[in-house]
Coordinates of C-alpha atoms in Angstrom, one line a residue:
M1 CA -133.4 35.6 -209.3
L2 CA -131.1 33.3 -210.2
A3 CA -132.7 30.8 -211.5
L4 CA -131.0 27.8 -212.9
L5 CA -127.9 26.3 -213.1
A6 CA -125.9 23.3 -213.0
L7 CA -124.3 20.7 -214.9
L8 CA -121.3 19.1 -216.0
G9 CA -120.6 19.9 -219.6
S10 CA -118.3 19.8 -222.5
G11 CA -118.7 21.2 -226.0
A12 CA -118.4 17.7 -227.6
R13 CA -120.8 15.1 -226.4
G14 CA -118.9 11.9 -226.1
V15 CA -119.5 8.6 -224.1
A16 CA -117.4 7.8 -221.1
A17 CA -117.1 4.5 -219.7
T18 CA -116.4 5.6 -216.1
F19 CA -116.1 9.0 -214.3
P20 CA -112.8 11.0 -215.0
L21 CA -109.8 9.5 -213.6
V22 CA -108.0 12.8 -213.2
P23 CA -109.2 16.3 -212.2
G24 CA -110.3 18.4 -215.2
D25 CA -112.6 21.1 -216.7
D26 CA -115.5 20.6 -219.0
T27 CA -117.1 23.6 -221.1
T28 CA -120.7 23.4 -222.5
F29 CA -123.2 25.7 -224.0
S30 CA -126.1 26.2 -221.6
I31 CA -129.5 27.9 -221.2
G32 CA -131.7 28.8 -218.3
V33 CA -134.8 30.5 -217.1
F34 CA -136.4 31.3 -213.5
R35 CA -139.2 33.0 -211.8
L36 CA -139.1 35.1 -208.7
M37 CA -142.0 36.1 -206.3
I38 CA -141.1 39.7 -205.4
A39 CA -141.4 40.9 -201.8
P40 CA -144.5 43.2 -201.5
A41 CA -142.4 46.2 -200.5
F42 CA -140.4 46.1 -203.8
R43 CA -143.3 45.3 -206.2
P44 CA -143.6 49.1 -207.1
L45 CA -140.3 49.0 -208.6
L46 CA -141.6 46.6 -211.3
A47 CA -145.1 47.6 -211.7
P48 CA -146.5 50.2 -214.2
A49 CA -146.6 53.6 -213.0
V50 CA -147.7 57.0 -214.6
G51 CA -145.9 57.4 -217.8
T52 CA -144.0 54.0 -217.6
N53 CA -144.6 50.4 -218.5
G54 CA -144.4 47.3 -216.2
Y55 CA -140.9 45.5 -216.2
P56 CA -140.7 42.7 -218.8
G57 CA -141.9 39.5 -217.3
Y58 CA -143.4 41.1 -214.2
R59 CA -147.1 40.2 -213.4
S60 CA -148.8 42.7 -211.1
S61 CA -151.6 40.4 -210.2
D62 CA -149.4 38.1 -208.2
G63 CA -146.1 39.7 -207.9
R64 CA -144.1 37.1 -210.1
L65 CA -141.2 38.1 -212.4
T66 CA -140.2 35.6 -215.0
S67 CA -137.0 35.9 -216.7
P68 CA -136.2 35.9 -220.4
M69 CA -134.4 32.8 -221.8
M70 CA -130.7 33.3 -221.0
Y71 CA -127.7 31.7 -222.8
D72 CA -124.0 30.9 -222.0
N73 CA -121.7 29.5 -224.7
A74 CA -118.8 28.9 -222.3
T75 CA -120.1 27.4 -218.9
T76 CA -117.1 25.8 -217.4
I77 CA -117.3 23.2 -214.6
G78 CA -114.3 21.7 -212.9
H79 CA -114.4 18.1 -211.6
S80 CA -112.3 15.9 -209.4
S81 CA -111.0 12.5 -210.0
R82 CA -113.1 9.5 -209.7
H83 CA -113.2 8.1 -206.1
D84 CA -115.1 5.7 -203.9
R85 CA -117.7 7.0 -201.3
L86 CA -117.0 7.6 -198.4
L87 CA -114.4 10.2 -199.2
V88 CA -111.9 11.0 -196.6
G89 CA -110.7 14.6 -196.4
S90 CA -110.8 16.5 -199.7
V91 CA -109.8 16.2 -203.4
P92 CA -108.5 18.7 -206.0
I93 CA -111.1 20.0 -208.3
G94 CA -110.6 21.5 -211.8
S95 CA -107.4 22.0 -214.1
P96 CA -106.0 24.3 -213.3
S97 CA -107.1 23.4 -209.7
M98 CA -109.6 25.7 -208.1
G99 CA -108.5 24.0 -204.6
S100 CA -109.6 20.9 -202.8
D101 CA -113.0 20.3 -201.4
G102 CA -114.6 17.5 -199.3
Y103 CA -118.1 16.9 -197.9
A104 CA -117.5 19.5 -195.3
D105 CA -117.4 22.2 -197.9
F106 CA -120.8 21.6 -199.1
A107 CA -123.6 24.0 -198.0
A108 CA -125.9 21.1 -198.2
I109 CA -125.9 17.5 -199.6
P110 CA -129.5 16.1 -200.4
F111 CA -130.4 12.9 -198.7
L112 CA -130.2 10.9 -201.9
W113 CA -126.5 11.5 -202.2
A114 CA -125.6 11.7 -198.5
A115 CA -127.1 8.3 -197.8
S116 CA -125.5 6.4 -200.7
P117 CA -123.5 3.5 -199.3
A118 CA -119.8 2.6 -199.8
P119 CA -118.4 2.0 -202.3
T120 CA -120.4 4.1 -204.5
E121 CA -118.4 5.9 -207.2
E122 CA -118.6 9.6 -207.5
I123 CA -116.8 12.8 -208.4
L124 CA -117.1 16.2 -206.9
T125 CA -117.7 19.4 -209.1
R126 CA -117.4 23.0 -208.9
I127 CA -118.5 25.9 -211.2
R128 CA -115.7 27.8 -212.6
S129 CA -117.4 30.2 -214.8
F130 CA -121.1 30.7 -215.4
A131 CA -122.5 33.8 -217.2
L132 CA -126.1 33.5 -218.5
Q133 CA -126.9 36.4 -220.8
N134 CA -130.2 37.8 -222.2
V135 CA -130.1 38.4 -225.9
N136 CA -131.9 41.4 -227.5
N137 CA -134.7 39.7 -229.5
S138 CA -136.7 42.8 -229.9
N139 CA -136.3 42.3 -233.8
G140 CA -138.7 39.2 -233.5
D141 CA -136.3 36.7 -235.0
H142 CA -136.1 34.4 -232.1
C143 CA -138.2 31.4 -231.1
T144 CA -138.8 32.7 -227.5
N145 CA -140.6 35.8 -229.0
A146 CA -143.6 33.5 -229.8
D147 CA -143.7 31.9 -226.3
P148 CA -146.2 33.6 -224.1
R149 CA -144.3 32.2 -220.9
I150 CA -141.0 33.9 -221.8
P151 CA -140.6 37.8 -221.9
T152 CA -138.3 39.8 -224.1
I153 CA -135.9 42.5 -222.8
P154 CA -134.6 44.8 -225.5
L155 CA -131.0 44.6 -224.1
S156 CA -128.0 42.2 -224.3
W157 CA -127.2 41.7 -220.6
V158 CA -125.5 39.2 -218.5
M159 CA -128.2 38.6 -215.8
V160 CA -126.9 35.5 -214.0
K161 CA -123.3 34.6 -213.0
A162 CA -121.5 32.2 -210.8
G163 CA -117.9 30.9 -210.0
P164 CA -114.6 32.5 -209.6
G165 CA -114.2 33.1 -213.3
Q166 CA -117.1 35.6 -212.9
G167 CA -115.8 37.0 -209.7
V168 CA -118.3 35.3 -207.5
T169 CA -116.6 34.1 -204.3
R170 CA -119.1 31.7 -202.8
K171 CA -118.4 28.1 -204.0
S172 CA -121.0 26.5 -206.2
L173 CA -120.2 22.8 -205.4
G174 CA -121.7 19.6 -206.9
M175 CA -121.5 15.9 -207.1
V176 CA -122.2 13.2 -209.6
Q177 CA -122.7 9.5 -208.2
E178 CA -123.5 6.3 -209.9
D179 CA -127.0 4.9 -209.1
V180 CA -125.8 1.5 -208.3
A181 CA -123.0 1.1 -205.7
G182 CA -120.1 -0.9 -207.1
G183 CA -121.1 -0.4 -210.7
A184 CA -117.6 -0.1 -211.9
V185 CA -116.9 -3.5 -210.4
L186 CA -120.0 -5.1 -212.0
G187 CA -118.8 -4.0 -215.3
G188 CA -120.8 -3.2 -218.6
A189 CA -120.6 -0.6 -221.3
N190 CA -120.9 2.4 -218.9
P191 CA -120.2 0.9 -215.4
D192 CA -120.6 4.3 -213.7
F193 CA -123.9 5.1 -215.4
P194 CA -126.7 5.8 -215.1
A195 CA -125.9 8.5 -212.5
R196 CA -127.3 11.3 -210.5
S197 CA -126.1 14.9 -210.1
F198 CA -126.8 17.9 -208.0
F199 CA -125.3 21.3 -207.4
D200 CA -125.5 23.9 -204.5
I201 CA -125.6 27.1 -206.5
F202 CA -124.6 30.5 -205.3
V203 CA -125.0 33.2 -208.0
E204 CA -125.2 36.9 -208.5
V205 CA -128.2 38.2 -210.5
N206 CA -128.3 41.5 -212.2
L207 CA -131.6 43.1 -213.3
P208 CA -131.0 45.6 -216.1
P209 CA -132.7 49.1 -216.1
V210 CA -135.1 48.8 -218.9
P211 CA -136.2 51.9 -221.0
T212 CA -139.9 53.0 -220.6
T213 CA -140.1 51.3 -217.2
F214 CA -139.7 52.7 -213.6
S215 CA -136.6 50.7 -213.3
I216 CA -134.8 53.5 -215.4
T217 CA -135.3 55.8 -212.3
A218 CA -134.9 53.2 -209.6
F219 CA -132.1 51.0 -210.8
P220 CA -128.5 52.0 -210.9
V221 CA -127.1 52.3 -214.5
T222 CA -125.2 49.1 -213.7
G223 CA -128.3 47.1 -212.7
A224 CA -130.0 46.0 -209.6
E225 CA -127.5 43.3 -208.2
L226 CA -128.8 40.4 -206.2
Y227 CA -127.3 37.5 -204.4
N228 CA -128.3 34.3 -202.5
D229 CA -126.5 33.2 -199.2
S230 CA -128.7 30.0 -198.8
P231 CA -128.0 27.4 -201.5
L232 CA -130.1 26.9 -204.6
I233 CA -130.1 23.2 -204.9
I234 CA -130.6 21.8 -208.4
T235 CA -130.8 18.2 -209.4
N236 CA -131.0 15.7 -212.3
L237 CA -131.4 12.0 -211.7
G238 CA -130.9 10.8 -215.3
V239 CA -127.2 11.4 -216.3
T240 CA -126.1 8.8 -218.8
T241 CA -122.8 10.3 -219.9
L242 CA -120.3 13.0 -219.0
P243 CA -120.7 15.5 -220.0
P244 CA -124.5 15.4 -219.7
S245 CA -127.2 16.9 -222.0
V246 CA -129.9 17.2 -219.6
V247 CA -132.1 19.8 -217.6
Y248 CA -131.4 20.7 -213.9
I249 CA -134.4 21.6 -211.9
H250 CA -134.7 23.5 -208.5
G251 CA -136.8 21.3 -206.2
E252 CA -134.8 20.2 -203.0
T253 CA -135.4 23.4 -201.0
T254 CA -138.0 26.0 -200.2
A255 CA -137.9 29.2 -202.3
V256 CA -134.4 30.8 -202.0
P257 CA -134.3 34.5 -200.9
M258 CA -132.6 36.9 -203.2
K259 CA -131.0 39.9 -201.5
F260 CA -129.7 43.2 -202.7
K261 CA -125.8 43.2 -202.9
F262 CA -125.5 47.0 -202.4
N263 CA -127.3 50.0 -200.9
N264 CA -129.4 52.1 -203.4
P265 CA -131.3 54.8 -201.3
P266 CA -134.1 55.6 -201.3
F267 CA -135.2 52.5 -203.0
W268 CA -133.4 49.7 -200.9
N269 CA -130.7 48.9 -198.5
V270 CA -127.9 46.2 -198.8
D271 CA -129.3 42.7 -197.7
D272 CA -133.0 43.6 -198.1
V273 CA -134.8 40.7 -199.5
F274 CA -136.0 41.6 -203.0
G275 CA -137.8 38.4 -203.7
Y276 CA -137.8 34.6 -203.6
L277 CA -136.7 32.2 -206.3
V278 CA -139.8 29.9 -206.7
L279 CA -138.9 28.2 -210.0
A280 CA -135.5 27.8 -211.7
G281 CA -133.9 25.4 -214.3
H282 CA -130.8 25.1 -216.4
G283 CA -130.1 23.0 -219.3
T284 CA -126.9 21.8 -220.7
I285 CA -128.5 21.6 -224.1
T286 CA -128.3 23.4 -227.5
N287 CA -130.5 26.4 -228.1
D288 CA -132.8 25.4 -230.9
C289 CA -136.4 26.2 -230.5
N290 CA -137.5 22.6 -229.5
N291 CA -135.1 22.5 -226.7
E292 CA -136.0 25.9 -225.4
A293 CA -139.7 25.2 -225.4
A294 CA -138.9 21.9 -223.6
L295 CA -136.9 23.7 -221.0
A296 CA -139.6 26.3 -220.5
T297 CA -142.1 23.6 -219.9
A298 CA -139.9 21.6 -217.5
V299 CA -139.3 24.7 -215.5
L300 CA -142.3 27.0 -215.8
G301 CA -144.9 24.4 -216.8
P302 CA -147.0 24.0 -220.0
I303 CA -148.5 27.0 -221.7
G304 CA -151.7 27.9 -219.9
T305 CA -150.6 26.4 -216.5
S306 CA -147.8 26.8 -214.0
A307 CA -145.3 24.2 -212.4
P308 CA -145.7 23.8 -208.7
E309 CA -143.7 26.6 -207.1
M310 CA -141.3 26.1 -204.1
A311 CA -142.9 27.3 -200.8
V312 CA -141.8 30.8 -199.7
E313 CA -141.0 31.1 -196.1
W314 CA -142.6 34.3 -195.2
P315 CA -141.7 35.6 -191.7
V316 CA -144.8 35.3 -189.4
H317 CA -145.6 36.3 -185.8
T318 CA -146.4 32.6 -184.5
N319 CA -145.6 29.1 -185.2
R320 CA -149.3 28.1 -185.3
C321 CA -150.5 26.6 -188.7
P322 CA -152.2 28.0 -190.7
T323 CA -151.0 31.5 -189.6
P324 CA -154.2 33.3 -188.4
G325 CA -155.7 35.8 -190.8
T326 CA -153.8 34.5 -194.0
T327 CA -155.2 33.4 -197.2
Y328 CA -153.8 30.8 -199.7
E329 CA -153.7 31.6 -203.4
S330 CA -153.2 29.5 -206.5
V331 CA -150.8 31.0 -209.3
K332 CA -152.8 33.6 -211.0
D333 CA -154.4 32.8 -214.4
D334 CA -152.0 29.7 -214.5
D335 CA -153.5 27.0 -212.3
V336 CA -156.5 26.0 -214.3
I337 CA -158.6 23.0 -213.0
N338 CA -161.4 21.4 -215.1
F339 CA -164.6 20.0 -213.4
T340 CA -166.7 17.7 -215.6
I341 CA -170.5 17.6 -214.8
P342 CA -172.2 14.7 -216.3
G343 CA -174.7 15.8 -219.2
Q344 CA -173.6 19.5 -218.8
G345 CA -170.0 19.6 -220.0
T346 CA -166.8 20.9 -218.4
I347 CA -166.4 24.1 -216.3
K348 CA -162.8 25.5 -216.0
T349 CA -161.7 27.2 -212.7
R350 CA -158.9 29.2 -211.7
N351 CA -157.5 31.9 -209.3
F352 CA -158.4 30.3 -206.1
V353 CA -158.3 32.3 -202.8
H354 CA -158.8 30.1 -199.7
G355 CA -159.4 31.9 -196.3
N356 CA -161.1 32.1 -193.0
L357 CA -158.8 29.1 -191.8
G358 CA -159.5 29.2 -188.1
N359 CA -158.4 26.8 -185.2
P360 CA -154.7 26.9 -186.0
I361 CA -152.6 24.0 -184.6
T362 CA -149.0 23.3 -183.6
P363 CA -147.2 21.8 -186.6
P364 CA -146.1 18.3 -186.2
A365 CA -142.5 17.4 -185.1
L366 CA -139.9 16.3 -187.7
N367 CA -141.0 13.2 -189.4
A368 CA -144.5 13.3 -188.0
T369 CA -148.0 14.3 -189.2
A370 CA -150.9 16.0 -187.8
N371 CA -154.5 16.6 -189.2
Y372 CA -155.9 20.2 -189.4
S373 CA -159.6 20.9 -189.8
S374 CA -161.9 24.1 -190.0
A375 CA -165.6 24.3 -190.4
N376 CA -166.4 27.6 -192.0
T377 CA -163.8 28.3 -194.6
F378 CA -164.4 30.2 -197.8
V379 CA -163.1 30.1 -201.4
T380 CA -163.4 32.6 -204.2
L381 CA -162.5 31.7 -207.8
E382 CA -163.1 32.3 -211.3
L383 CA -165.2 30.1 -213.7
S384 CA -165.5 29.8 -217.4
F385 CA -167.3 27.5 -219.8
D386 CA -165.1 28.3 -222.9
G387 CA -161.7 29.3 -221.3
Q388 CA -162.2 32.9 -222.8
T389 CA -164.8 34.6 -220.7
W390 CA -164.4 34.2 -216.9
F391 CA -167.0 35.0 -214.1
P392 CA -166.5 35.4 -210.4
G393 CA -167.6 32.5 -207.9
S394 CA -167.5 31.7 -204.3
A395 CA -168.1 28.7 -202.0
G396 CA -168.0 28.0 -198.3
G397 CA -167.6 24.7 -196.3
S398 CA -165.2 22.7 -194.0
V399 CA -161.7 21.6 -194.9
T400 CA -159.3 18.9 -193.6
N401 CA -155.7 18.8 -194.3
K402 CA -152.8 16.4 -193.3
I403 CA -149.6 18.3 -192.5
T404 CA -146.4 16.4 -192.7
H405 CA -143.1 17.5 -191.5
T406 CA -140.3 16.1 -193.7
S407 CA -137.3 18.4 -193.4
G408 CA -135.8 21.0 -190.8
T409 CA -135.0 20.9 -187.3
G410 CA -138.0 22.9 -185.9

């Protein structure tokens, strides 16, 4: 649930020659969108039931929930003073200060930032206040009403928040680094730029009870409140000024579990995993229709297809791969692949299901690879000649995959 976030922002877009020399705050307008894969046990809360509609943005065919476009006109980020890497100890962040932080305070630091050599210039950042709100667009006067990727909810509701200014105690820390170590010494118009930025985001997500859906019965009147206790890491590698006018994308981790914050019997218990954040993005950009469409494309993928989703770490009973008895599915109705047959035209295919994956192997060790093969696998799919009418299809055969272990300790 969550979905998005991060930035360094300020209302007026200026050009700075270097990173800030003293701690301070920046405030910016921001927009965001996200997608969750709902855990099977909780999909009935969102699916259509007798006498009710499905939850806006929920797709029963694959258990995905896409958020509406959300807005915040006062996202506030604190930053430290400019310093050389490697930082010793901690530095104050924000004005007034939210306290001092150092490398040890981060939940995670991506490799690109952690491996930067001295004397790379950098600043540390922390979200002070972040409140993304859905706007009631039921009157049809907003650009996202015409975008099939973005649902509308007939309510104005704060759906995602972060930072102490919003009562969220977990720190959402970030870092901005110059791309070239010693850039400030080398000189130039913007010696600390281009730069790269990331955030470890900890948010609270609130799904509102929506009239005519089962959520009116199942959700508290204050909404279904979720949180993440593992970081949502979002990045942008193209920062050219502070504050930036960029889009941050979730892509450094597997899908992030979103858990219920409170008990709500008989529907859920505190800390139950409601779902997994598989796509998320946040833009420190103005909310005109062109920018909103660009953000939706960057996060969710172009209309008619889907961006690659973060992998979900489902608990399984064995460490063998593939897990015996499992099937692998493409994103329903979105992952369309075209096959051109000489002299016969193009066949469109979608909704792949790949199974009968026998002979599981032990996954490779960290930074190693292993080859997996199976002789009698099957694939079911849908085919179309015009992209409108679809027919079922199937095939069988062998498969060979290379598995690479790039992160983790297992």
